PDB file of C-alpha atoms and ligand atoms in Angstrom:
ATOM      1  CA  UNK A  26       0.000   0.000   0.000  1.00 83.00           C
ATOM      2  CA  UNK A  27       1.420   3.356  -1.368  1.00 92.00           C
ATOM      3  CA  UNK A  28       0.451   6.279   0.808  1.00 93.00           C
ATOM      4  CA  UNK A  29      -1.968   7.404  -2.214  1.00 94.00           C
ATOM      5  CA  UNK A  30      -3.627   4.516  -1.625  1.00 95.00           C
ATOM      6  CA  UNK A  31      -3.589   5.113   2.448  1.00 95.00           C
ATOM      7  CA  UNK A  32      -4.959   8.493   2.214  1.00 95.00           C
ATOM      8  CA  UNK A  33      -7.932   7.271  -0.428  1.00 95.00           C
ATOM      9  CA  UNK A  34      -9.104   4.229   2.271  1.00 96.00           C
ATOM     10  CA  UNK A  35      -8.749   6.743   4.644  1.00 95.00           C
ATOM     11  CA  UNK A  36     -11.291   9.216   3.135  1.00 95.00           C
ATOM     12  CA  UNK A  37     -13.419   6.120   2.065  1.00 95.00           C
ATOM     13  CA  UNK A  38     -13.579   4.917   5.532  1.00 95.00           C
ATOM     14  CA  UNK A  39     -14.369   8.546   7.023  1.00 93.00           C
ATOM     15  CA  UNK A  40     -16.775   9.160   4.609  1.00 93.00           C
ATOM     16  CA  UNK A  41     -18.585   5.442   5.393  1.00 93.00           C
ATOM     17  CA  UNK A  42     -18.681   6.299   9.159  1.00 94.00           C
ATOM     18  CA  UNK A  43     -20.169   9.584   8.255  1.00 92.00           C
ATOM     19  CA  UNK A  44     -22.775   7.711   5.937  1.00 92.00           C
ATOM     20  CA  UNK A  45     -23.541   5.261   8.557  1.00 92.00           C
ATOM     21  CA  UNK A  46     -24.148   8.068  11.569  1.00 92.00           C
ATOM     22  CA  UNK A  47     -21.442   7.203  13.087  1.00 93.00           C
ATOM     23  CA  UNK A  48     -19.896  10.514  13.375  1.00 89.00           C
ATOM     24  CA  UNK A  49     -22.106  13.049  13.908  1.00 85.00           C
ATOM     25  CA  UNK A  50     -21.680  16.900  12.848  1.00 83.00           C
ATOM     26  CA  UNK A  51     -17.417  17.101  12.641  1.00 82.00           C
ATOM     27  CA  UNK A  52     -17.411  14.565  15.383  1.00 86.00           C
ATOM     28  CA  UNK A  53     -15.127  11.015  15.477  1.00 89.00           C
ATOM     29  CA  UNK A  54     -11.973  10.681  13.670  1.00 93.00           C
ATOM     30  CA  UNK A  55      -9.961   7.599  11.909  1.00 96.00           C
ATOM     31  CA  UNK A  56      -6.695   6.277  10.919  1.00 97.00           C
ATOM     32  CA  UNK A  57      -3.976   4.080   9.378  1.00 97.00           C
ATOM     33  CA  UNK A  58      -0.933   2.695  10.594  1.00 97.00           C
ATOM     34  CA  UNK A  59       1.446   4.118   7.832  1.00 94.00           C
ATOM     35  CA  UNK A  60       5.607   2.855   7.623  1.00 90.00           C
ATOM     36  CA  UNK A  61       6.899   3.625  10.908  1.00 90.00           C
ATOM     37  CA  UNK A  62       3.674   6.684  11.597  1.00 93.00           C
ATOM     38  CA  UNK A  63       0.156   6.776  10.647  1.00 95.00           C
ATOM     39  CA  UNK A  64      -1.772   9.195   8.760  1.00 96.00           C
ATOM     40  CA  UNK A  65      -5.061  10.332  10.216  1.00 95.00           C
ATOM     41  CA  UNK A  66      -7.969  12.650   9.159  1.00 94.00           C
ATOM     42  CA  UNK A  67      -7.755  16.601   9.485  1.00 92.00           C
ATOM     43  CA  UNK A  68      -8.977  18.521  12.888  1.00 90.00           C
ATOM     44  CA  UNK A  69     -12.367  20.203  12.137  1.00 83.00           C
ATOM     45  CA  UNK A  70     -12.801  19.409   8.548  1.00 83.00           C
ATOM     46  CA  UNK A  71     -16.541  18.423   7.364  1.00 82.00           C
ATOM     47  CA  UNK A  72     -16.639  14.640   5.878  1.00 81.00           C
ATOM     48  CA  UNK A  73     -18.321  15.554   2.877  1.00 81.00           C
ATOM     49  CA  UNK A  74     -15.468  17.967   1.941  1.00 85.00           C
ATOM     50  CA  UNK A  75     -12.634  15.496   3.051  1.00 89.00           C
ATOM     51  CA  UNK A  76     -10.426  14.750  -0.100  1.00 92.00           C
ATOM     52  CA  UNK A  77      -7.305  12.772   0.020  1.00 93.00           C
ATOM     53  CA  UNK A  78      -4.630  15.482   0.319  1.00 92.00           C
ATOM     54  CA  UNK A  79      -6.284  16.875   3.357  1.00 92.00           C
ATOM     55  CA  UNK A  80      -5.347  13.667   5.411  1.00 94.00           C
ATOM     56  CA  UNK A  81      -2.123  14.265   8.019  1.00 94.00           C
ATOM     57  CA  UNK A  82       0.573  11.715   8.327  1.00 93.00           C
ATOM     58  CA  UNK A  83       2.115  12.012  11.858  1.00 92.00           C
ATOM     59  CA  UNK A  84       5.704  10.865  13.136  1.00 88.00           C
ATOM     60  CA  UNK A  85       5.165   9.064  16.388  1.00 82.00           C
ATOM     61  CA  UNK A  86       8.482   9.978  17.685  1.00 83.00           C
ATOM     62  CA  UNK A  87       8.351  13.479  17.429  1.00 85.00           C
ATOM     63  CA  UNK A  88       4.528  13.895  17.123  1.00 81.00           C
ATOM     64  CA  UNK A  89       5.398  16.423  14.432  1.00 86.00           C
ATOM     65  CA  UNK A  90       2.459  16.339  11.887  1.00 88.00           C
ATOM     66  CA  UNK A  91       2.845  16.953   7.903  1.00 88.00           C
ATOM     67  CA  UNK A  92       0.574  18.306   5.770  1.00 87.00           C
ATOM     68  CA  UNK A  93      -2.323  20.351   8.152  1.00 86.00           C
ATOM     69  CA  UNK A  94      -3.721  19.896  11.695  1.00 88.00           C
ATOM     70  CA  UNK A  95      -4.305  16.015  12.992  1.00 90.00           C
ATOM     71  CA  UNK A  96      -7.275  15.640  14.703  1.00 88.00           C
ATOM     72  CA  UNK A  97      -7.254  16.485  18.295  1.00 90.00           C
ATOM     73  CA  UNK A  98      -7.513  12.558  19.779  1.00 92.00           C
ATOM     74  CA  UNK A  99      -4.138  12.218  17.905  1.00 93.00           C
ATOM     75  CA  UNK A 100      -2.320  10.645  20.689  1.00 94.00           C
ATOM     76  CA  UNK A 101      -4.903   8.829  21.110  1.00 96.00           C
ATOM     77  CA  UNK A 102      -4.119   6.799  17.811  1.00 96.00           C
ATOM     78  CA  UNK A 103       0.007   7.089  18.303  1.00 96.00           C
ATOM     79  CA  UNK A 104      -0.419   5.345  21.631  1.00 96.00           C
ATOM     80  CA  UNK A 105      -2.650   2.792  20.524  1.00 97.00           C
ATOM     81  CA  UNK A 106      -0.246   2.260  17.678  1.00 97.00           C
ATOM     82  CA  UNK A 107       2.623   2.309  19.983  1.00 95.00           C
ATOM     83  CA  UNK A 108       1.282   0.000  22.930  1.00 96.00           C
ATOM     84  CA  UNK A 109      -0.511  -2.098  20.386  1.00 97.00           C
ATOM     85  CA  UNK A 110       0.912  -4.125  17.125  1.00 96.00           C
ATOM     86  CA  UNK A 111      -2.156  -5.752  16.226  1.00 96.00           C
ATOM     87  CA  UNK A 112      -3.936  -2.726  15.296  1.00 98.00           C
ATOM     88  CA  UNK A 113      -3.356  -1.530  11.564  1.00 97.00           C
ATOM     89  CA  UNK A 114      -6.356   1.101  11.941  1.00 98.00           C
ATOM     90  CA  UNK A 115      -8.261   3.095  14.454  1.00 98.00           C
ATOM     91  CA  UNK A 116     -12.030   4.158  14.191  1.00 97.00           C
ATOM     92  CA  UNK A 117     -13.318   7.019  16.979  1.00 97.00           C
ATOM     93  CA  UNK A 118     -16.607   7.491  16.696  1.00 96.00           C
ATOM     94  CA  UNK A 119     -19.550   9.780  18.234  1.00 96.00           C
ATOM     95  CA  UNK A 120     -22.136   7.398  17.500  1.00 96.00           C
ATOM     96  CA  UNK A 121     -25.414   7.570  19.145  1.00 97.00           C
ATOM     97  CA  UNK A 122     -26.400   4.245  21.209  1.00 98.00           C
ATOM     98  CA  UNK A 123     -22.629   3.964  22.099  1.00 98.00           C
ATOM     99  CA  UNK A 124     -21.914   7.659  23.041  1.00 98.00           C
ATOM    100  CA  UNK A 125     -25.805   6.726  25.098  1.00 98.00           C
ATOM    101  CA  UNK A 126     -24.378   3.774  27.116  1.00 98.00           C
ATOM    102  CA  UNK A 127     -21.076   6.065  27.527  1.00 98.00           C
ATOM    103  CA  UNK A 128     -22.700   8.844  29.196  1.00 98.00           C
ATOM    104  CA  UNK A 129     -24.306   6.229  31.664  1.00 98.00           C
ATOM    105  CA  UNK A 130     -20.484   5.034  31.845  1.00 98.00           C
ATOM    106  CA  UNK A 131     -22.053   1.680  31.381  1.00 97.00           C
ATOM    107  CA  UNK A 132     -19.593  -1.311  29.731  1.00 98.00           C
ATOM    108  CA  UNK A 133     -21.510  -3.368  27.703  1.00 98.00           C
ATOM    109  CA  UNK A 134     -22.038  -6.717  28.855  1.00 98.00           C
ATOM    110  CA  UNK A 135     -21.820 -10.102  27.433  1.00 98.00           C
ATOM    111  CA  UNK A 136     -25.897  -9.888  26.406  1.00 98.00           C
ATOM    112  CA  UNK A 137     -25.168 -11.181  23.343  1.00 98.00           C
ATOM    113  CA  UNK A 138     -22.190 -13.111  21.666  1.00 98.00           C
ATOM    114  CA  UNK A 139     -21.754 -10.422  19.831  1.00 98.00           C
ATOM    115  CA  UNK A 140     -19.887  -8.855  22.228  1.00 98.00           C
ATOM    116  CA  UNK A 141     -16.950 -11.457  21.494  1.00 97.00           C
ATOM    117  CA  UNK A 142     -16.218  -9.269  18.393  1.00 97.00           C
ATOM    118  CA  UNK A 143     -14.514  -6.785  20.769  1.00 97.00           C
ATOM    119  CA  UNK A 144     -12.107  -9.637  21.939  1.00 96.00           C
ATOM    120  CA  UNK A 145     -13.299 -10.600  25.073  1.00 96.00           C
ATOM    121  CA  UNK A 146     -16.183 -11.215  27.217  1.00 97.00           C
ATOM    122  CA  UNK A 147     -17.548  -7.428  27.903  1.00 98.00           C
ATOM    123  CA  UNK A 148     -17.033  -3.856  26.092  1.00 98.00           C
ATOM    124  CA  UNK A 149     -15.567  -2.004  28.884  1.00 98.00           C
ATOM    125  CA  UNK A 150     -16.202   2.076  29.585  1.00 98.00           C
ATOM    126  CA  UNK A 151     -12.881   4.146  29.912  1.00 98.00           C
ATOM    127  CA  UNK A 152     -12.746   6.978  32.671  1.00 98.00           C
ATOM    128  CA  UNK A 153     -13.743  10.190  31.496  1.00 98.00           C
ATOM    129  CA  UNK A 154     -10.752  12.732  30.886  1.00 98.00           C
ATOM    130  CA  UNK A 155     -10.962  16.175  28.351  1.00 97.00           C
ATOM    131  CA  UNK A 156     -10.669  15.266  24.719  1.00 96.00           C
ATOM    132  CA  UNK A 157      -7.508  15.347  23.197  1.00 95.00           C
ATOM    133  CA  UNK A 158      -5.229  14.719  26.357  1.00 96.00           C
ATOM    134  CA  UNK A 159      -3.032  12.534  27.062  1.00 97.00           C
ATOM    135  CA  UNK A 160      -5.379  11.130  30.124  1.00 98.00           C
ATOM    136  CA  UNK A 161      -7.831  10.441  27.916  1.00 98.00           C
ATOM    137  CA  UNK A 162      -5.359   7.969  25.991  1.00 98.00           C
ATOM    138  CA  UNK A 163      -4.145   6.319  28.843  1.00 98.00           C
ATOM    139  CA  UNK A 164      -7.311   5.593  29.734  1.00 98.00           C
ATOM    140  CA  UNK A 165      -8.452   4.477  26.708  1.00 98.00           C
ATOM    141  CA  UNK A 166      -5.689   1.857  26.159  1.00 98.00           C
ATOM    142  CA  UNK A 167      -6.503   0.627  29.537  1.00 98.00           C
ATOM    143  CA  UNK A 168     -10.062  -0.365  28.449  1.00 98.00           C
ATOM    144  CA  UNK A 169      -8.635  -1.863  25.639  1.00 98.00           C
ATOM    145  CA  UNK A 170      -6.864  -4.178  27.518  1.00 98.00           C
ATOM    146  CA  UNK A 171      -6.942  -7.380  26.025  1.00 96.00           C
ATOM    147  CA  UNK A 172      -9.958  -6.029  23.350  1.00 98.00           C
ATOM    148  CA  UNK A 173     -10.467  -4.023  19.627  1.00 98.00           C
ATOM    149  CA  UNK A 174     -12.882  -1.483  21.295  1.00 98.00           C
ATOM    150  CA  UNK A 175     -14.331   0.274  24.384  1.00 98.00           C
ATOM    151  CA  UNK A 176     -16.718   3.287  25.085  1.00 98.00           C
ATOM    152  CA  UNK A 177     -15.113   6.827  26.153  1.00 98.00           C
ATOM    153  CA  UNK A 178     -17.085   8.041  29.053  1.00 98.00           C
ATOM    154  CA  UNK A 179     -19.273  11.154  28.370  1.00 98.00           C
ATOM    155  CA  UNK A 180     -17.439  11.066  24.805  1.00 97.00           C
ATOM    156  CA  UNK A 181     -17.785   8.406  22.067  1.00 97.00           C
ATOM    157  CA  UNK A 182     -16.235   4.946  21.216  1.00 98.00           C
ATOM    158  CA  UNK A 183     -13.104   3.545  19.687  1.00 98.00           C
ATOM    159  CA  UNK A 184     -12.306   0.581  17.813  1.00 98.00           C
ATOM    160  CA  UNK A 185      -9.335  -1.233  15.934  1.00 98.00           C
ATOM    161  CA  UNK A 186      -8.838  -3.507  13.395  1.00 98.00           C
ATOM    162  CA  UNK A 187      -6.157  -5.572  11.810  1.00 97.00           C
ATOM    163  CA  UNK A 188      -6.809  -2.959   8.783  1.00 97.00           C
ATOM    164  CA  UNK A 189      -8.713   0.467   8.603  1.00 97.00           C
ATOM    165  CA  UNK A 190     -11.921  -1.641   7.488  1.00 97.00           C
ATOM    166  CA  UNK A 191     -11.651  -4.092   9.936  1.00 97.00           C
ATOM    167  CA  UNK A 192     -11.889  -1.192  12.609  1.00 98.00           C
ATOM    168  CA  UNK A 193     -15.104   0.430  10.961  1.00 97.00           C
ATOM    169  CA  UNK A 194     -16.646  -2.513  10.658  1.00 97.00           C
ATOM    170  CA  UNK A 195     -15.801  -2.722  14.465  1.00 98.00           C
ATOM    171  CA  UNK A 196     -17.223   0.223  15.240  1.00 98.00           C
ATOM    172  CA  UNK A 197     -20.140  -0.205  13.346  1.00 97.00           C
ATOM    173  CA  UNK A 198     -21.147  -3.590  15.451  1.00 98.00           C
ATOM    174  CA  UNK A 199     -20.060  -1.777  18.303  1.00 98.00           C
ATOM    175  CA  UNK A 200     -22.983   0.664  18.321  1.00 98.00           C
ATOM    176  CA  UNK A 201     -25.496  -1.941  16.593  1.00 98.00           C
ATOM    177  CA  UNK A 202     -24.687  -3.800  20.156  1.00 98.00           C
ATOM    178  CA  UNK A 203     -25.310  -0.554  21.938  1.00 98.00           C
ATOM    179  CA  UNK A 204     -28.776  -0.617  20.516  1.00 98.00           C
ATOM    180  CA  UNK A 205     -29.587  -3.400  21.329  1.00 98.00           C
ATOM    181  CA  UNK A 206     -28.512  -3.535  24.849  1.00 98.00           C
ATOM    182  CA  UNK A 207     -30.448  -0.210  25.565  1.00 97.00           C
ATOM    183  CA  UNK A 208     -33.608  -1.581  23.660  1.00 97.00           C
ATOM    184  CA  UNK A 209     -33.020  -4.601  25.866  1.00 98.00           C
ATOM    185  CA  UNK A 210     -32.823  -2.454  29.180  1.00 96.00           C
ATOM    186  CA  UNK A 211     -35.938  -0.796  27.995  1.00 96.00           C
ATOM    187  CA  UNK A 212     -37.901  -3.757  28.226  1.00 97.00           C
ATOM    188  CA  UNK A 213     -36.209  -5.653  31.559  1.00 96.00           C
ATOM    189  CA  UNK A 214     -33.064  -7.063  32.226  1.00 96.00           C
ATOM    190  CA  UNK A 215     -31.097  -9.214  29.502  1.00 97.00           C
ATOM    191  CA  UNK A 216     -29.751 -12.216  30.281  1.00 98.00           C
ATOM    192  CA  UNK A 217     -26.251 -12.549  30.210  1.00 98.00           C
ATOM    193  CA  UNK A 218     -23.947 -15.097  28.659  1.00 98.00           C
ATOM    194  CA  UNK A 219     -21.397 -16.719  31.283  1.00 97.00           C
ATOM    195  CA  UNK A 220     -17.706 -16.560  30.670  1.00 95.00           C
ATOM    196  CA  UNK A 221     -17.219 -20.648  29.813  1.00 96.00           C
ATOM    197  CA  UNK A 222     -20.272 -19.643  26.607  1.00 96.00           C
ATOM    198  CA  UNK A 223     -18.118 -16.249  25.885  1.00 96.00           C
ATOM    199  CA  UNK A 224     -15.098 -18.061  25.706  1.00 95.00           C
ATOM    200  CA  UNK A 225     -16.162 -20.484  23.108  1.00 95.00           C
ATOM    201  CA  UNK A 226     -17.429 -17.960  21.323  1.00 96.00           C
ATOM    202  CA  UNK A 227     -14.017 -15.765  21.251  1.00 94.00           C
ATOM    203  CA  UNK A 228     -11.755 -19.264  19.971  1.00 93.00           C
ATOM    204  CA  UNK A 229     -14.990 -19.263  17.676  1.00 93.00           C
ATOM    205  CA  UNK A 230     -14.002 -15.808  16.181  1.00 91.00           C
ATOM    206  CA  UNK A 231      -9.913 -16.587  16.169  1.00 87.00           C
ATOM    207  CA  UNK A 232     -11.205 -18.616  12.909  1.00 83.00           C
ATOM    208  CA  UNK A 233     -13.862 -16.750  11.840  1.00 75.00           C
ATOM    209  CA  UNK A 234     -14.000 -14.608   8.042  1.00 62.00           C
ATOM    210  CA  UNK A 235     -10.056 -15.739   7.759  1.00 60.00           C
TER     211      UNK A 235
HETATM  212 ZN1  LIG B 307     -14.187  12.267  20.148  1.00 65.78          ZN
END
């Protein structure tokens, strides 16, 4: 992958979270691990207007960034990309059910084995900190322990993938399991799966769509 080809998935996959609701007004932000950096959409720009030249490649080391403003939750994405090799892209979203369970600073539960997607038995709820800091990305990768995705408090969601896709896609079954959960809540109290049923369900997934 050239980084022409890197900054075109990137727009693609900006523009499909923006198509799907997942991002909200200028909300959310995405990325792609990228030689020894990533590149990342622009701070403040409106999805619709996003073309592939307006997409900032960032050094990790330095944190300088080329070519505009990085989005805000940029350390965000250099730590995850630091602390974890198995992600290849990064998908922060705004979406609605998520950002819901998020304000509650509810985790998701295992409710349905769904929930396995995310790498483990539960989608956990980082502590709140300001957008943009750096306590909001060590708290993030802390939720992520040992899973692809977790809800910000009072904020949003993020998920990664093996590849940029892989991440939307993430993020996109994360908030279809938000949903759920809070249409389930509406009605009584789901019943959860144990941890022996989520288990299988995770070695399942280790197989699955490869
Ligand atoms: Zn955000």
């Amino acid at each position: 992958m050239n980084e022409a080809e890197a900054r075109e998935r990137l727009v693609a996959a900006a523009r499909r979270m923006r198509e799907r609701g997942l991002n909200p007004a200028r909300s959310g932000n995405a990325s792609v691990r990228f030689g020894a950096g990533f590149l990342v959409t622009p701070s403040g720009l409106a999805y619709e207007r996003m073309r592939a030249e307006d997409i900032v490649r960032v050094d990790p080391a330095t944190g300088e960034a080329h070519g505009g403003k990085p989005s805000s939750e940029w350390r965000l994405h250099r730590d995850v990309y630091e602390r974890r090799p198995d992600a290849g892209g990064i998908a922060h979203t705004h979406s609605p059910d998520a950002t819901t369970l998020a304000c509650l600073r509810r985790p998701i539960p295992p409710f349905h084995y769904e929930v396995a997607f995310a790498g483990g038995s539960d989608i956990r709820c980082a502590e709140y900190a300001t957008f943009g800091t750096q306590a909001l990305s060590d708290r993030a990768l802390a939720a992520l322990e040992g899973r692809r995705a977790c809800l910000l408090a009072n904020h949003g969601a993020v998920a990664l993938g093996a590849t940029l896709e892989e991440a939307v896609e993430l993020a996109e079954r994360v908030e279809a399991l938000a949903r759920l959960y809070r249409q389930a809540l509406q009605i009584g109290e789901p019943v959860l799966l144990d941890e022996v049923e989520m288990a299988q369900v995770v070695e399942k997934l280790r197989t699955y769509g490869k």
